[in-house]
Amino acid sequence: MEKNFPGGRSLIREALKRKEVPLAAVEICLSSISLSTLRQYNSGLKRWWDFCSRQKLDVFISSPKDVLVFLSLEFDKGASFGTLNSIRAALGHVLNFDLGTNNLIKRFFKGVINVRPNLPKYSHIWDPEIVLKFLSNWDNNSVTIELLGKKLAVLLALATGHRVQTLSNIMVEDIVCLDEKIEIKIPNKIKTTAKNRYQPTLFIPFFKERPTICVASAIIVYLGKTKHLRSNYGQKLFLTHKKPFHDASSQTISRWIKDILRSSGIDTNIFSAHSTRHASTSIAAKRGVSIDTIRTTANWSEKSQTFARFYQRPIKVLENFAGAVLNPNSI
């Protein structure tokens, strides 16, 4: 076995070859795993590689007993149920037996969920109105492209309830401006993309009651201010604001959102950029938007219990989802 970890993708590729998958099909099988999932698996597979190196075990051929020893060590280090479950999924791609159906592995995870329940990340969530009041002082036409981009990122995250990954995949050509709203189709693959499931379309109404935080107006102004950059640099909605200009990644947009939250007075030591999803869906529910509408808007499946289990949090100190989030008088 190599001394240095070759990377999760290489490990899974080698496992497929060992399972006698034809070479012509290996890359196709690998493409079934998204890049974000591969990045998530990479950490768990690196830990498994190091464990096997210390124990002089074969990375690809193991027993449930060895896997249980490894998972127990990770549990003792403080790994959560979610982390352990991610490791289990990663190992399922490289090992010679099915972890998902093994009774001992299943019993271990039942024990983990009892001893260390998979609790929601936040016990409460910040009030979106705090951030909206802060942003309402920024005039779209007079602020810099940098500040307008950050403002738009936060407003879009709140008004749609979507992940930053979705926002980073918005293409200019998929933005359609209508009289009363802007529609944005998301054709690219995202986390919630699945077989027989529609790709999301974002509906952004013009919000005349509070024009300084009107998301649709901010989009139009931002497109106008960045138009001269797009012929040479990028066709996605969000562009970086320093040379060399290019499409902003989800990590960059997350950093922008955290900057705004921090400047608004939100404790970013506790709340991440993804907390906008918690904040918007929670305030929408509080202001009377139905669970079905929240699920549809935030792109959860019809049967999903994710909102009820992890996102619906009490707000501390359309049914139009965007209107409910942006309008404090809609309670």
CSV table of N, CA and C in Angstrom, one decimal, residues 54-123:
chain,number,residue,atom,x,y,z
A,54,ARG,N,-1.8,2.1,10.3
A,54,ARG,CA,-1.3,1.8,11.6
A,54,ARG,C,-1.6,0.4,12.0
A,55,GLN,N,-2.7,-0.2,11.6
A,55,GLN,CA,-3.1,-1.6,12.0
A,55,GLN,C,-2.6,-2.6,10.9
A,56,LYS,N,-1.9,-2.1,9.9
A,56,LYS,CA,-1.4,-3.0,8.8
A,56,LYS,C,-2.6,-3.8,8.2
A,57,LEU,N,-3.6,-3.1,7.9
A,57,LEU,CA,-4.8,-3.7,7.3
A,57,LEU,C,-4.9,-3.3,5.8
A,58,ASP,N,-5.6,-4.1,5.0
A,58,ASP,CA,-5.9,-3.8,3.6
A,58,ASP,C,-7.1,-2.8,3.6
A,59,VAL,N,-6.9,-1.7,2.9
A,59,VAL,CA,-7.9,-0.6,2.8
A,59,VAL,C,-9.2,-1.1,2.2
A,60,PHE,N,-9.0,-2.1,1.2
A,60,PHE,CA,-10.2,-2.5,0.4
A,60,PHE,C,-10.8,-3.8,1.0
A,61,ILE,N,-10.1,-4.6,1.7
A,61,ILE,CA,-10.6,-5.9,2.2
A,61,ILE,C,-10.6,-5.8,3.7
A,62,SER,N,-11.7,-5.8,4.3
A,62,SER,CA,-11.8,-5.7,5.8
A,62,SER,C,-13.0,-6.5,6.3
A,63,SER,N,-13.1,-6.5,7.6
A,63,SER,CA,-14.2,-7.2,8.2
A,63,SER,C,-15.0,-6.2,9.0
A,64,PRO,N,-16.3,-6.6,9.3
A,64,PRO,CA,-17.1,-5.7,10.2
A,64,PRO,C,-16.4,-5.4,11.5
A,65,LYS,N,-15.7,-6.3,12.1
A,65,LYS,CA,-15.0,-6.1,13.3
A,65,LYS,C,-14.0,-4.9,13.2
A,66,ASP,N,-13.2,-4.9,12.1
A,66,ASP,CA,-12.2,-3.9,11.9
A,66,ASP,C,-12.9,-2.5,11.8
A,67,VAL,N,-14.0,-2.5,11.0
A,67,VAL,CA,-14.7,-1.3,10.8
A,67,VAL,C,-15.3,-0.8,12.1
A,68,LEU,N,-15.8,-1.6,12.9
A,68,LEU,CA,-16.4,-1.2,14.2
A,68,LEU,C,-15.3,-0.7,15.1
A,69,VAL,N,-14.1,-1.3,15.1
A,69,VAL,CA,-13.0,-0.7,15.9
A,69,VAL,C,-12.7,0.7,15.4
A,70,PHE,N,-12.6,0.9,14.1
A,70,PHE,CA,-12.3,2.2,13.5
A,70,PHE,C,-13.4,3.2,13.9
A,71,LEU,N,-14.7,2.9,13.7
A,71,LEU,CA,-15.8,3.8,14.0
A,71,LEU,C,-15.9,4.1,15.5
A,72,SER,N,-15.5,3.2,16.3
A,72,SER,CA,-15.5,3.4,17.8
A,72,SER,C,-14.5,4.4,18.2
A,73,LEU,N,-13.3,4.3,17.5
A,73,LEU,CA,-12.2,5.3,17.8
A,73,LEU,C,-12.7,6.7,17.4
A,74,GLU,N,-13.3,6.8,16.2
A,74,GLU,CA,-13.8,8.1,15.7
A,74,GLU,C,-14.9,8.6,16.7
A,75,PHE,N,-15.7,7.7,17.2
A,75,PHE,CA,-16.8,8.1,18.1
A,75,PHE,C,-16.1,8.7,19.4
A,76,ASP,N,-15.1,8.0,19.9
A,76,ASP,CA,-14.4,8.4,21.1
A,76,ASP,C,-13.7,9.8,20.9
A,77,LYS,N,-13.4,10.1,19.7
A,77,LYS,CA,-12.8,11.4,19.4
A,77,LYS,C,-13.8,12.5,19.3
A,78,GLY,N,-15.1,12.1,19.4
A,78,GLY,CA,-16.2,13.1,19.4
A,78,GLY,C,-17.0,13.2,18.2
A,79,ALA,N,-16.8,12.3,17.2
A,79,ALA,CA,-17.5,12.4,15.9
A,79,ALA,C,-19.0,12.3,16.2
A,80,SER,N,-19.7,13.1,15.5
A,80,SER,CA,-21.2,13.1,15.6
A,80,SER,C,-21.8,11.9,14.8
A,81,PHE,N,-23.1,11.7,15.0
A,81,PHE,CA,-23.8,10.7,14.2
A,81,PHE,C,-23.6,11.0,12.7
A,82,GLY,N,-23.8,12.3,12.3
A,82,GLY,CA,-23.7,12.7,10.9
A,82,GLY,C,-22.4,12.4,10.3
A,83,THR,N,-21.3,12.7,11.1
A,83,THR,CA,-19.9,12.5,10.6
A,83,THR,C,-19.7,11.0,10.5
A,84,LEU,N,-20.1,10.2,11.4
A,84,LEU,CA,-19.9,8.7,11.3
A,84,LEU,C,-20.7,8.2,10.2
A,85,ASN,N,-21.9,8.7,9.9
A,85,ASN,CA,-22.7,8.2,8.8
A,85,ASN,C,-22.1,8.5,7.5
A,86,SER,N,-21.5,9.7,7.4
A,86,SER,CA,-20.7,10.1,6.2
A,86,SER,C,-19.6,9.2,6.0
A,87,ILE,N,-18.9,8.8,7.1
A,87,ILE,CA,-17.7,7.9,6.9
A,87,ILE,C,-18.2,6.5,6.5
A,88,ARG,N,-19.4,6.1,7.0
A,88,ARG,CA,-19.9,4.8,6.6
A,88,ARG,C,-20.2,4.8,5.1
A,89,ALA,N,-20.8,5.9,4.6
A,89,ALA,CA,-21.2,6.0,3.2
A,89,ALA,C,-19.9,6.0,2.4
A,90,ALA,N,-18.8,6.7,2.8
A,90,ALA,CA,-17.6,6.7,2.1
A,90,ALA,C,-17.0,5.3,2.0
A,91,LEU,N,-17.0,4.6,3.2
A,91,LEU,CA,-16.4,3.3,3.2
A,91,LEU,C,-17.2,2.3,2.3
A,92,GLY,N,-18.4,2.5,2.2
A,92,GLY,CA,-19.3,1.7,1.4
A,92,GLY,C,-18.8,1.6,-0.1
A,93,HIS,N,-18.1,2.6,-0.5
A,93,HIS,CA,-17.6,2.7,-1.9
A,93,HIS,C,-16.3,1.9,-2.1
A,94,VAL,N,-15.6,1.6,-1.0
A,94,VAL,CA,-14.3,1.0,-1.2
A,94,VAL,C,-14.2,-0.4,-0.6
A,95,LEU,N,-15.0,-0.8,0.4
A,95,LEU,CA,-14.9,-2.1,1.1
A,95,LEU,C,-15.5,-3.2,0.3
A,96,ASN,N,-15.2,-4.4,0.7
A,96,ASN,CA,-15.6,-5.6,0.0
A,96,ASN,C,-16.9,-6.2,0.6
A,97,PHE,N,-17.6,-5.5,1.5
A,97,PHE,CA,-18.9,-6.0,1.9
A,97,PHE,C,-19.8,-4.8,2.1
A,98,ASP,N,-21.1,-5.1,2.2
A,98,ASP,CA,-22.1,-4.0,2.2
A,98,ASP,C,-22.3,-3.6,3.7
A,99,LEU,N,-21.9,-2.4,4.0
A,99,LEU,CA,-22.0,-1.8,5.4
A,99,LEU,C,-23.5,-1.5,5.7
A,100,GLY,N,-24.2,-1.2,4.6
A,100,GLY,CA,-25.6,-0.8,4.9
A,100,GLY,C,-26.5,-1.9,5.3
A,101,THR,N,-26.2,-3.1,5.0
A,101,THR,CA,-27.1,-4.2,5.4
A,101,THR,C,-26.5,-5.1,6.5
A,102,ASN,N,-25.2,-4.8,6.9
A,102,ASN,CA,-24.6,-5.6,7.9
A,102,ASN,C,-25.2,-5.3,9.3
A,103,ASN,N,-25.7,-6.4,10.0
A,103,ASN,CA,-26.4,-6.2,11.2
A,103,ASN,C,-25.6,-5.6,12.3
A,104,LEU,N,-24.3,-5.9,12.4
A,104,LEU,CA,-23.5,-5.4,13.5
A,104,LEU,C,-23.3,-3.9,13.2
A,105,ILE,N,-23.0,-3.5,12.0
A,105,ILE,CA,-22.9,-2.0,11.7
A,105,ILE,C,-24.2,-1.3,12.0
A,106,LYS,N,-25.3,-1.9,11.6
A,106,LYS,CA,-26.6,-1.2,11.8
A,106,LYS,C,-26.8,-1.1,13.3
A,107,ARG,N,-26.5,-2.1,14.1
A,107,ARG,CA,-26.7,-2.0,15.6
A,107,ARG,C,-25.8,-0.9,16.2
A,108,PHE,N,-24.6,-0.8,15.7
A,108,PHE,CA,-23.7,0.2,16.2
A,108,PHE,C,-24.3,1.6,16.0
A,109,PHE,N,-24.8,1.8,14.8
A,109,PHE,CA,-25.4,3.2,14.5
A,109,PHE,C,-26.7,3.4,15.3
A,110,LYS,N,-27.4,2.4,15.6
A,110,LYS,CA,-28.6,2.6,16.5
A,110,LYS,C,-28.1,3.0,17.9
A,111,GLY,N,-27.0,2.4,18.3
A,111,GLY,CA,-26.5,2.8,19.6
A,111,GLY,C,-26.0,4.3,19.6
A,112,VAL,N,-25.3,4.6,18.5
A,112,VAL,CA,-24.8,6.0,18.4
A,112,VAL,C,-25.9,7.0,18.5
A,113,ILE,N,-27.0,6.8,17.8
A,113,ILE,CA,-28.1,7.8,17.8
A,113,ILE,C,-28.7,7.9,19.1
A,114,ASN,N,-28.7,6.8,20.0
A,114,ASN,CA,-29.2,6.9,21.3
A,114,ASN,C,-28.2,7.6,22.3
A,115,VAL,N,-26.9,7.3,22.1
A,115,VAL,CA,-26.0,7.9,23.0
A,115,VAL,C,-25.7,9.3,22.6
A,116,ARG,N,-25.6,9.6,21.4
A,116,ARG,CA,-25.2,10.9,20.9
A,116,ARG,C,-26.2,11.3,19.8
A,117,PRO,N,-27.4,11.8,20.2
A,117,PRO,CA,-28.5,12.1,19.2
A,117,PRO,C,-28.0,13.1,18.2
A,118,ASN,N,-28.5,13.1,16.9
A,118,ASN,CA,-28.2,14.0,15.9
A,118,ASN,C,-29.1,15.2,16.1
A,119,LEU,N,-28.6,16.2,16.9
A,119,LEU,CA,-29.4,17.3,17.2
A,119,LEU,C,-29.3,18.5,16.2
A,120,PRO,N,-30.3,19.3,16.1
A,120,PRO,CA,-30.2,20.5,15.2
A,120,PRO,C,-29.0,21.3,15.6
A,121,LYS,N,-28.4,22.0,14.6
A,121,LYS,CA,-27.2,22.8,14.8
A,121,LYS,C,-27.5,24.0,15.7
A,122,TYR,N,-28.7,24.6,15.6
A,122,TYR,CA,-29.0,25.8,16.4
A,122,TYR,C,-30.2,25.6,17.3
A,123,SER,N,-30.1,26.1,18.5
A,123,SER,CA,-31.3,26.0,19.4
A,123,SER,C,-32.2,27.2,19.1
